[in-house]
Structure formats: C-alpha cells, structure tokens
Amino acid sequence: MQMSAPQMGYDRAITVFSPDGRLFQVEYAREAVKRGTTAAGIKAKDGVVLLVDKRITSRLIEAESIEKIFQIDAHIGVATSGLVADARTLVDRARVEAQVNRVSFDEPIGVEVIAKKICDHKQTYTQFGGVRPYGTAVLIAGIDDNKPRLFETDPSGALLEYRATAIGAGRNSFMETFEANYSDDMDIDSAIMLGMDALYNVTEGKLDASTLEVGIITTDTKQFRKFSNEEVENYVNKELEKHKGEEPEESSGEE
Amino acid sequence: MQMSAPQMGYDRAITVFSPDGRLFQVEYAREAVKRGTTAAGIKAKDGVVLLVDKRITSRLIEAESIEKIFQIDAHIGVATSGLVADARTLVDRARVEAQVNRVSFDEPIGVEVIAKKICDHKQTYTQFGGVRPYGTAVLIAGIDDNKPRLFETDPSGALLEYRATAIGAGRNSFMETFEANYSDDMDIDSAIMLGMDALYNVTEGKLDASTLEVGIITTDTKQFRKFSNEEVENYVNKELEKHKGEEPEESSGEE
Amino acid sequence: MQMSAPQMGYDRAITVFSPDGRLFQVEYAREAVKRGTTAAGIKAKDGVVLLVDKRITSRLIEAESIEKIFQIDAHIGVATSGLVADARTLVDRARVEAQVNRVSFDEPIGVEVIAKKICDHKQTYTQFGGVRPYGTAVLIAGIDDNKPRLFETDPSGALLEYRATAIGAGRNSFMETFEANYSDDMDIDSAIMLGMDALYNVTEGKLDASTLEVGIITTDTKQFRKFSNEEVENYVNKELEKHKGEEPEESSGEE
Amino acid sequence: MQMSAPQMGYDRAITVFSPDGRLFQVEYAREAVKRGTTAAGIKAKDGVVLLVDKRITSRLIEAESIEKIFQIDAHIGVATSGLVADARTLVDRARVEAQVNRVSFDEPIGVEVIAKKICDHKQTYTQFGGVRPYGTAVLIAGIDDNKPRLFETDPSGALLEYRATAIGAGRNSFMETFEANYSDDMDIDSAIMLGMDALYNVTEGKLDASTLEVGIITTDTKQFRKFSNEEVENYVNKELEKHKGEEPEESSGEE
Amino acid sequence: MQMSAPQMGYDRAITVFSPDGRLFQVEYAREAVKRGTTAAGIKAKDGVVLLVDKRITSRLIEAESIEKIFQIDAHIGVATSGLVADARTLVDRARVEAQVNRVSFDEPIGVEVIAKKICDHKQTYTQFGGVRPYGTAVLIAGIDDNKPRLFETDPSGALLEYRATAIGAGRNSFMETFEANYSDDMDIDSAIMLGMDALYNVTEGKLDASTLEVGIITTDTKQFRKFSNEEVENYVNKELEKHKGEEPEESSGEE
Amino acid sequence: MQMSAPQMGYDRAITVFSPDGRLFQVEYAREAVKRGTTAAGIKAKDGVVLLVDKRITSRLIEAESIEKIFQIDAHIGVATSGLVADARTLVDRARVEAQVNRVSFDEPIGVEVIAKKICDHKQTYTQFGGVRPYGTAVLIAGIDDNKPRLFETDPSGALLEYRATAIGAGRNSFMETFEANYSDDMDIDSAIMLGMDALYNVTEGKLDASTLEVGIITTDTKQFRKFSNEEVENYVNKELEKHKGEEPEESSGEE
Amino acid sequence: MQMSAPQMGYDRAITVFSPDGRLFQVEYAREAVKRGTTAAGIKAKDGVVLLVDKRITSRLIEAESIEKIFQIDAHIGVATSGLVADARTLVDRARVEAQVNRVSFDEPIGVEVIAKKICDHKQTYTQFGGVRPYGTAVLIAGIDDNKPRLFETDPSGALLEYRATAIGAGRNSFMETFEANYSDDMDIDSAIMLGMDALYNVTEGKLDASTLEVGIITTDTKQFRKFSNEEVENYVNKELEKHKGEEPEESSGEE
C-alpha cells in the first residue's frame, strides 16, 4: 500500500514537519479560509475599501448579524474569512492591542504594527503543541500618516501588503479581475467600482446589495466606517447599470 | 483499503484540521445537538418567544425537572438543545456574566454582549487540546433597549441573529414552517401561534401541553418569564382548534 | 474489515465525540452503573423512601459495611449504584457542600441545589482530558420547604426529578413495577410497600431483610434516617404475608 | 481477526472504561494482589488477629526484613499483599494520617476512618491519568471503642468489613476454611487457631513458624502488637499436634 | 512490507532520535529553508553585503512588504529564508536582545554574541517536546570592532561563520559562483558585483531590480543600511552591462 | 497473528499493568541491572563487606574512575549495579538524606532508614507517568547500633535484608557460592574470603586485584572505608594460594 | 511479520526500557556522536592535550568558527563531538557552574566535580519524558591540584577517566593507535605527537594544520590554552617529517 505524506501522519499536529518541510496543519487551516466567504480589499490613492459578499442562505437570518467587516480603531478596519468564531477572537484581540497602544503611547497604533501583532499571535499557534492554527485570514485596512495601507494575513502568520487582494472562496476570480483592471492611480470611487466589477463577475451578474458589506477609509477623514445599505445599493445599481443589456460573462472562479 | 478522511483520524482531536480545513470534532458536537430536544425561537415586533418540545418518556419523570428554558437575567432568557449537563454549565456561566456586568457597570448586560461571551467561551473549547467542544446549541432571547433580539450559537462558537430559528432534532421541520409562514410584522401572539403551528407539524398533530415549555419576553415589560401550564394549554388548545376536522399532514421533518 | 464506530477508537477518551455526536466513555460509565447493585427511590405525598438491595455473597462480610445509603445533611439522603469508591468520593463532596452552605448562608442547602452541584462536578469529568467520568449514579432524596424531592443523576451529569425511579442492575424490573403501580397520592407507607413489591418481583420472592438497606425522610420530621433492622424486617414480613400462598411470578428484569 | 475487549486497548489506561463499564487497569492491579503473599485477618469477640505466610525462597534472606504486618498506631495494625513498595508507601501514608488525627483532635483516629482515608487515596489513582492504581490490598485491624474491627481494601478503593478474610495467592483456600469453620462467638485464641487451620490446609501440612508473621489486638489492652517467634511457634506446634497421625488433606486452594 | 527509518515513525517528534542518531524533524525544518527565497551574504575586506531575491508572483503585492532583510541594531543586519512568520519572530527576539545588551552593559552587542543567542534559542526548540523547530535560516552580518562578520544559523541551532554563503532555494547555484570567484581581498563593491553575478546565473540573466533587496554595512560607517531602489538598479544595470551580447549560460542551480 | 502480552503493548509505560498484574517496565529495568557489573555484599558477625568486580575493557581507562562502591555517611556504604548515571544520582540523593538527618536530629541516619528512603524514591518512579524506573540495584551496608546490616534494593523499590547477596551479571553464580558456604558465625575476614571464593568461581580463576573494588565496615570502628589496592591484592593472593595446583572448576554462572 | 525490539517501538521515548533493559533513545544519541567530528584527549605526566580534526567542506567557511575545543575555566578545557548546538548548550552550562563555584567557595571548581555536574545534567535528560538525550559527548581536560585529569562523558551521563581516548567518527582508529603506543611516562610533547600519529593514521597521511584544533594544559602553568595556528603547523610538520619517504599505511578506522 503506497501512502502519501499526509497519510503517513505528518499532518496530525502543528509540531510536526513533513519530510519536505511543510506544516500540513497550517495548510489545512488555509483550506478553512478557502471555504469561507469572499472578502476583498482595494487600495486607492486616497483610501482603502473592504468588500465582503456574505452568503446568506435563509431569509430568517438577520443579515447584519453576519458581520465580516469590523472596526478595530478609528483609523483601522478589517475583513475576515474562514472560521467565524476564530475571526471574532482575533478581532477582539486586535481591538485590545489598539487601545493598549493609545493608553501606553497616547497615539493611535500604526496599521502595520497591528498587522504584525495579529501575525505574531497567529505564528504562536503554528509552533506550540496542544492548539490548532487559526482558521482565519484577515484583511487589514487603514491610514498610516496620510498613506493608505492594506495588509493580508494568513493562518501561518505570514504578512503581505497588497494593492488589491481577496480571501475566501472567490479569491481566484477576484484576483483575475484585479490583475486585469487595477491601476495605481485609482481614486477610492474607482476602487469601489473595481470591487463591484469583481463581485459582478464572481456572482455571474447576480449582485445583491442586501448581502454585501462594505467598509471604507479615506485619507481626508482618516475614519474607518461601514457603508449604509443605501450607499451599498447605490454602487450596486451603478454596477448593474454598466452591464445593462450585456450577456453576463462566465465566471472564471473555481469556487 | 480506501479510507475516508474521518477514518484517517482527522476527527480524533479538536486540535487537528482535516485536509479540507474542517474540524470534525466540532461537526460531531453539532450531531449531539441534532439528537437533542427541539427548541425554537421566534422574534415578533414586540417581543421574542422560546418554545421547547421536551420529550418525556415516562410518567414517573417530573416534567418540570427537564428544564430547557432558563432565565439568565431579568431581560434575557435562553433555550438549549444537546448535552444537558453541558447546557447547565453554559447557563451558569451566562448568569454569572450577567451579574458581573451589573456589578461592574451598574446596568444590565446587552443581549448581544452575553451572546458573544457565550460564543467566545465555546470557541476556546475548539482550539485548545485536552478538552472537547460543548455539545450544546443555545438560543438567546432578550430586549436590547426596545429591540427584541434572538441569537443562535452552535458548538463552534459561531453566532447568528435570526428572525425565527430552531435547534435540535426537529430543526428542519420547524425551519420549513418558519420559512413558509414567518412575517416581519407579526406581533408576539402571532409568533407564539407560528411556533404552535411548527409544533403541530413536527408532532403530526399530537400536541401535548404538559411536555411543552414556553418562555416569553416583550418590549413593554422587558421581563423574561416562563408561561404557566395554563398559558401553555391555552395556546395548545387554540392550535388544536384551528386544525379541528382536518387530517393532520405528514411531517416533513427527517428526525 | 468493517469496523463499527467504537472500534474506530471514538471511545478511548472523553474528549472525543463519535461521528454521531456521542461520548462513548460516558455511555460506558453508565454500563458500570448498570452492573451495580439496585437502588430505588419513591416519592410519596409526605416523604421519600430510598431502598437498596445489597448483594452479599459471603456470610463473612459484615453486611452493614456495604453502605449504599448515606446521609448528606439532616434533611438529605442519597443512594448510590456503580463503582463504590467513586460513590464514596461523591458522597464526601456532597457532605462538604452541605456544610459550606450552612456556614456561608446559615441555612440548610436546598435538595435541588446539592443535586445540581453533584451534577456540575460530574459534568467536568466528561469534558476535560486526563480523567474518566464517574462510574456512579446517585439518587438524592430530601425535603425542600415542605415538598418531598427525589433526583437522579447519571455519569454524564444529567439531572432528572422522578416520582419513582431505580438505578443499577434491577432498574428495568423496578421501573416496570413503578410504571404499573405508582400513584401520586401514595403516603410514605404505601411508597415503602411499592418498593417492597418491586423487590419481591426482582428477587422472585426471595426477599431477605438482612441485605436490604432502607432510608426515609418525611415532611413532618424533615430528618433523613435509616431504618433499623427491625423496621426493615417488619416491612419484609408484611410483603411476604401479602404473597403468602401465591406462586411467585417470573421476574421480568433482565439483569 | 476477532479481538476481545482488552485487545481493543480498553485496558491501557485507568482513564478509559471498557464498553461494558469495566476499568481493566484496576482489575489487572487486583491480579498483582492475587500473585502476592497470603495475608489473613480473623475477628473474634475480644480482638482481631492478622496472619501472613511470608514466602522465603532463600536462607540468605533475613526473614524479618520481609515485613507484611505493620503497626499504624497504638490501636491499629495492617497486613498487606501485592506490590511491596506500593504497600510501604500506603503504610507510611496511613501512619501520618493517624498522627495528624492525634495532633488535630487530640484523640486516636477511628479504625474505619483510617480505612476510608486509605481507600479514598487509592480511588484517586483509578480516576486520574498519568498514574497507575496501587497494586496492593490492605487488611486493617483495630479496636474502635471496645469493638474489634477488620477491614479489607482493594486496588479500586472499595472497602468492606469482614468477620474473616484473606488476600493474596492463598485467598480462595483460606476463605473455604473460614466459610466452613468461622463462628461469631470465637474468642481470640480460637481465631488464631482457625488461622492456623487455614495455614495448615494451604501449605498441605508444611507449617513453618519461621516464615509466619502474626499480629494481634485485643479489647482489653487495645494495643496492637506482633507475636514474638516463640509465640508463633507455640501456636504452630499446637496446630501440628492437632493433626498428628492424620494424613494431611489435599489443599483445595488453586494457587 | 519494508519500511525506511522515517516510515518507522522516528520523524514524528523532535524528542526522538532515529537509530542512526538523526533528528528527522530538524532535517525536515531544513527542507522548509530549502524551499524559501534565496538569500546570500558576502564578506569583503571593508564590509558585508546581504542580497535577497524576493520572488514576487503578482504585481498586486507591494514588493517592499516582502521584507527579507532586517536591521537588528545600528551595526547588525540579517537576511532570512524559510517560514516567514518564524523569521519575524526570531528577528523580534534578536532586536530585543540587542537592546537589552545596550541597557545592561551600555555598549552595542557583539555580532557573534547575538548569533549565538539566536542559535541557543533555536536549539531549545530541538530538544524539548510540544514544539517544532524553527523553519528558518538566518544570515547575520555586522562589524565587530573593525572586523566584518558574516554568520549563518540553521534550524538545528548550528552556527558557522562564512566568507560568502547563501540559504534558500538558490543556495547551490550561489555557492558554485562563490566557490569559483570569491577572493579574500575583495572590497565591498566587488562583493556586491559577485552577488550580482550569482543572481545573474541563478535567474538565467533575468535580473529584476524591483524584486531585489540589498543590505550593506561597511567598516567606515559601521551602520547597517538597506539600499534604495536606485542603488539596486545601478548595480543591476552594471551587471547586465557586463553580460551584454553574451548568450546567458544555463543555470546550474537545482531549485 | 498470536501476540504475547508484551507485544500487546503492556510494556510501554510504567502506568500500565499487564493483564496478569505485572509492571513490564519495572521488570525491564531489572534486566538493565542483570546486565550490570557484579556487586556482592556479605554480612559477618562483626561487620559487612561489599565487593565489586569492575569489568575494565581497556588499559586506557583509569580503573579508579569506574566507581561502584560509594561512602554515603561515616557508617554507611553502598555498592551499585546497572545504569551508572542512575546510580550516581541515587548515591547523591542518599548522601543528602544522610546529612539532612544529621542536621535535623543531630545523629547519624539509621541504615534501614536510608534504605527505605532510597526505596520510596524508587517506588515513585514506578507509579507516575512521564518518567522511567531507575535501572539500578543498590546494596547498602552499615552498622545500626552494634549490628551489621546489609540491604538490597531493586528498581521496583522493594527492600530486603540479606545475610549475603549479589546483584548484576554474576548474581546467580555468587548466590550459589553463598548458599553453599555462608555461615552465620563468620567473622569479617572469613566473609571477605567467601567473597573471594565467589569471585574466583565466577571468573573461572582469573582473579585480578586491579579491577576489584572492596568496601568494609566493622562493629569496632563503625567506619565504612574502601580497601587500598594493597589490601585487595593481599586477599586475592590468599585466594589464589588456596587454589594453587588445582584445576579451576567450571563456573556455573550464566552471565 | 517478525519484528525486532526497536521495531516494536521500545525506541520511541527515553521513558521506555526495552525487554532486555536497554534505553534505545540513549543508544541512538550515541550514534549522533559516532557521526560527529573526531576529538581526542591524551594525558601526559605533566599535562593534557585535546585535539580535534574539524572536517571543513568548503573554503568559504571560516575555519575558526567551527569551534570544537572550549575553555571552561582557567584550568579546564573541553572538546566535544556530536550535535554542535547541544554541545554549545552544555559548554555554556559548564562555564556557569565554574563561575558559581568561584563565587560560592572562592576557589576554582575541581575537574572531576564539573565532569560530574555535566553528567548529572545529562542523566536527567535520559529519565524524564518530553525531552531527548543530549546528542553530544564531551572530553574534559584539566589540572586538579597538580594532577592532570582527562574525563569522557557520553549521552547517558556515564563518566569515565581515561589515559587517552577519542570520541566521534574516528574513535576506533584513534583508540587503536593509543592502545598500541600510549605509555604512562609520556611528557606532554610526546602526548601531542601521539595524537599527531593517530591523526596521521586516520587521515591516511593527509594531515592539514588549518583544520586542526589543539588545546593544552600543563601542570606548570595550570592554564588551559588553545594552540595558535603556528604551533599546530609546527607539530603537523614534525609528524609529516617523521613519515617522509614512507608509504602511508592503510587506515584501520571504520568511519
């Protein structure tokens, strides 16, 4: 009986490397993220936007109770994908870190600083036994001085800054749209519309404002805030207007 | 010998993800809930009602000792399904949290706040070794300011707010009734009758007041209380009256 | 080789759910109870009686050293079945809880309160690793205010109040007698005789006063006490008198 | 391949019940006792005697260094069988408990009290992981007020009071003799001779004073003491005298 | 079924030696390094240079967020390869050690001292259970007094000083270039160009300044600093100039 | 496939009894002793002698660095066999115990007391998980009041007093000589010569003073001391003298 | 399928003896030493010399960074073989012990004392779970009073004093040379030349001063110091001179 490396049991604990130096448990935690709702972030010249396509399966659910975008501090917001209870735990932790920074240094925490703190915490759960890694990826958006920032963390505790990125089930489809159409000189409004394009593609034209969650921060206010339902609907309508009369193209996403 | 993922042992500890990013132990804990008594919650414009169909197998059991609806604080009640001893532990914990809030902040705890606290506690039992997840789902009903709230938590620590929902063995049958007949402008009386409808369907017309437990909170009193046996009987009779003369329809539930 | 769920190893630790949400170790602990001596409790209008059929295999054993009925506080007694050393540990714990209550609140502990405390303690041993569940069921009898109470706890920490119940090897036979003949308006004397009937059935008429242990509490004295040998003999003789001349019926118990 | 329950691994840890509710590790510890030297205790009207048949395999061993009977307090003695180092640990513990009682309450500890304390300690080693049960049974003899007491504990922590009992390899043979010939109105001298009878049977007439250890406590002195070699020889000679001229009967023991 | 040593399970924990005295988990951690980005260090007469070829797979990633070269103290820089979150943890630790040294002894920490401290920390993770080794190699460059130093650490905690070395996927190709062309009397400029040669070879001539990270420290300033993008481009252009017109040779690297 | 008890895994931890009540790990530790150097002790009327036949395999080893006989206190010496590092740890512990006794009670520790302390310590390592038993047996020689004492401890923590005994590879051969020739009225000189006889037999006449270690304590001095090389040689020569001209008999030892 | 003892799993933890009383994990740790660089020690009348043949595989490595000989205190030096990071940890520990001795007792630590302390520390890692043994052997050289001392420790914590010894891959070849040519009246210079002979043999005449490390301590200075490169070269040249013109003999080493 020929057995592959996972079958040999290298994937039963985070304290065990596989013969080729992989941590299977961390890779499996990434699978939990790949099965999550799609969250995207896009950085513009003058701000950052976070978008989440909440999958709501029943009209009996209060849509707003599926919260995927969270404010961490006045100037920082995050979007999460993966295990929802893990995400809530990480968000709570980040909020406390932000307040500790204000109390200790009397100034708001840097966006990159908090991103690293989240990642360091996640790394711990990939090196010590008796725990499992976090099954959650987090997009972190904010303004450092006057510069928009957008970070992505994954279950390993790795950290990358992106111009535009997505996590969750629809990541591949979103990344195709972003690779094709993102440009560095976009303003926040174009960034939102780019997100709408990606959503339009991934849903094959079936955009639904009521299941969308959008968060935004711009360099003028430096205040992270979530869009009201009306604001979301506005953008959805604009997007639908654009595609009026055209045959929706086939989504290339594999989710 | 072809083995499926559970057989490969990914389901023996909560600290192990399966290759597709699932936590089998948490999913199995959900099975414990699916085998539990059915509990339902329905949110009306002016309150929330919790109903539990206690399955009593012997006349020698004191029915009231099978307690599935618990008051947490003046303005909050919960219904549970799954492992009964786990449920009691969670209820105790929630009651203490509620009192701690009163002592610390001199005001009643928010319904959402306590729901999150229960979930955070549950999440811990899905990430650290040497324990098992809670085999219990909890419906949490209460009034925040003047707004009725109804939350559902599951063994993973996930939290959702519902207009109407059910947990336990009869969940599917209840949800069918709710999806078909729930409307947002129901008052508390219609909500109770909707619950009776669902109970009528799931029991194939064999409604028995003595095994029903009902808890209610309304925006005017903001006091959670359990129905007396008479009140329950009243509603049961009203329900039976409605169906008088009709052939009870086949239950569509799969339990 | 087809393997059933237990063979797959879901039954080796209390921290592991089986795929259908069961805790096999807790179920196996219940088997330890099913192999224990039979203990019964019967609630009357004016008191509660506990009866244990001690199985004594040698005349060299001092019968009174096989203690299955214990006084916890002035107004509370318990009967146990299952692993005897586990039972003794639980009894000690309950006695301390009762005294703590007297010291802290200057009043006797409630019967339901102590029943819940025993159950909460048992639940802990079903959720944390490195221990096994208690292999003991406990019947708890007492008077709360003027109301007779009778609780049954099992290894899972579940708690039920009964009118009449039994634990141990003879449970099924006892329950048959109780289901057939228990009535709510029994006084304590009829309750004792109902227990004697059940004992008569389960032993196929071979009632032996010297191996019976009986404890009683009534609403007038509110004092739990054990019967003297003479009192036990009295009731045994009364029972034997009743059946005089009749062919003893076949026991329906499966132990 | 058909496997029995032990082969399925239910016997590898004390924290695991078998499907029929047994704790195999505790049962195996009892086997360690069954392989031990035989120790017996007999209760008379006016005292208790403990006897041990020390198996000495070499004349180079100092017989008195094989100590199987220990004084715990002035009024309490014990005899042990099973793992000798475990026994020594238990004896040390019991001696400390006895002194603690004298210091705390200024009176000698009760015989039953110390027996329960030993058992509670043993029970702990059957419920918590990372240890093994004690492989030792203990007979405890003493005087409570003016009443002779004789307790037997086993590795599970179970406790029984006996009129006459034996532990170790020769238990079955001894119990046969006791069942046949023990009577409640024996005085201490007859009790010792009953023990000699049992020893005569189990050794098929080859009684050897130099390998016998005898301890005694009577109601008049209330002082536990060990017999001198001369005293032992006296009784052995009396026993041999009794059987003079007769063909030694076949031992019925299975050891 | 013939099984090799790893298949026998000697590679499942760092607390287990294989029969030939190897620690497989440490060797597997080295594989994690071999799969990492390539980092090189070259020591010149008057300084040390660190170069990293960051592999950037999408234009949407902010290249500077993939940080592989870190300043530890004014006079010390490091380059890492392997698990990025592990690297960040080690870098943080090293920075704290450096500051502790300044506070305790009022002088900068020695380059060799900090290298040993990193290695001692790594060693701990290869001897104690419940953790995994660090999946990261670190190159440490700095000036001790006036002497350039260049250390390499690996997951085992082994420490070596090199004249020129490389870690990560391209190590073999780099080492070939270094073995062939390194000379002890190089100045820092020649050292940088040697690094460029190695990069040119490993990338088969496709040098891209935007994905290169270069850090440098020289004996005159004793300040570690990273090159600006312009400085990197300068050297890349110089390298490309050198090879103009020639057919790029086949890379001999195996990555 | 028929498997014996050890193959069933009952021998993998000291916390697991085998079905017949054995602790395999303790038995295996005894095997470590059986593979050790031979150490013997002989008790005379007026003292005790310890002898060790150190097996020295190379002339490059400093014979005196193979220390097998240790002084614990002025009046106590020990000889060890088995794992040498374990022995050293036990010796250190015993020395500290002896000094603690002097400091606490202002008198030398009893020989039996220290023997029990060593055994109690060893017992601990046979009952608690996460450790292994000591792979060392210890002979303890000393004078209590005016009485020579000789104790033997084994890895289980069992304790026996002997007239003459041996541990290690040559135990069986030594015991044969002792059983045949030991007599209670030997003086210390005859005891030493008895040891020489046993050594002569086990080495088949190849007695070598340089690899012998001898320790002695007598009732007149009550001082344990090791023989000088000259003293050892004296006795060896006396032994060889005795056997002059005779054909050395076949050793009956099985080592 | 016939399985040998290691395959039965007796070699997976240091807390498990094999049926023949061996600790496989300790034996495997010795294999790690056998794969290490060769280190030798030779004791002369007037001092001790340590020699290590560092295997340097690349000219890019700074030879002096492969440190195998360490000064512990003014009068003590050690040479190590096996896992290099383990060795460094042990060296650090020994240095601290030496300083603690100076601070506590105001005198240098004895050579034998520090050797025992290192061994006691190593022993701990062979008896307690959750760690692995040290994969390192250590030669310890020094002067106690005026006496040269040379100790060897192995992973089990065993300690031996040698006249001349070697550890690591070349041990067998070295020991052959030493057995053949060592004499007790050598002075330090002859001892060094004996080491050179052994090195000449093991390298088949390819002696290379640049990869040799030599440490020395003599009774006149009582100062341990390492040879300068020139000193090493001097001895190497003397050795090569000796063998001039002769055919280098075949090495008998098996490494």
Coordinates of C-alpha atoms in Angstrom, one line a residue, chain A residues 14 23 26 90 116-128 131-134 154-158, chain E residues 83-90 121 125 132-136:
Chain A
I14 CA 1.4 21.5 14.1
L23 CA 3.4 22.1 8.0
V26 CA -1.2 25.2 8.6
L90 CA -8.7 37.8 16.6
K116 CA 2.3 42.4 12.8
K117 CA 0.8 41.8 16.2
I118 CA -2.0 39.8 14.7
C119 CA 0.5 37.7 12.7
D120 CA 2.8 37.1 15.7
H121 CA -0.1 35.8 17.6
K122 CA -1.1 33.5 14.8
Q123 CA 2.5 32.3 14.4
T124 CA 2.5 31.1 18.0
Y125 CA -0.4 28.8 17.2
T126 CA 1.7 27.1 14.5
Q127 CA 4.7 26.3 16.6
F128 CA 3.4 25.1 20.0
V131 CA -3.5 24.0 20.0
R132 CA -4.6 24.3 16.3
P133 CA -3.7 27.2 14.0
Y134 CA -6.3 30.0 13.4
D154 CA -3.0 34.1 6.6
P155 CA -3.1 31.2 9.2
S156 CA 0.7 30.8 9.2
G157 CA 1.2 34.3 10.5
A158 CA 2.6 35.4 7.1
Chain E
L83 CA 8.9 30.2 7.1
V84 CA 8.3 34.0 7.1
A85 CA 6.4 34.1 10.3
D86 CA 9.1 32.2 12.1
A87 CA 11.7 34.6 10.7
R88 CA 9.8 37.6 12.0
T89 CA 9.6 36.1 15.5
L90 CA 13.4 35.5 15.5
H121 CA 17.1 29.8 21.3
Y125 CA 13.2 24.0 20.0
R132 CA 8.6 22.3 16.5
P133 CA 12.0 23.6 15.4
Y134 CA 12.2 27.0 13.6
G135 CA 11.8 26.5 9.9
T136 CA 14.1 29.4 9.2

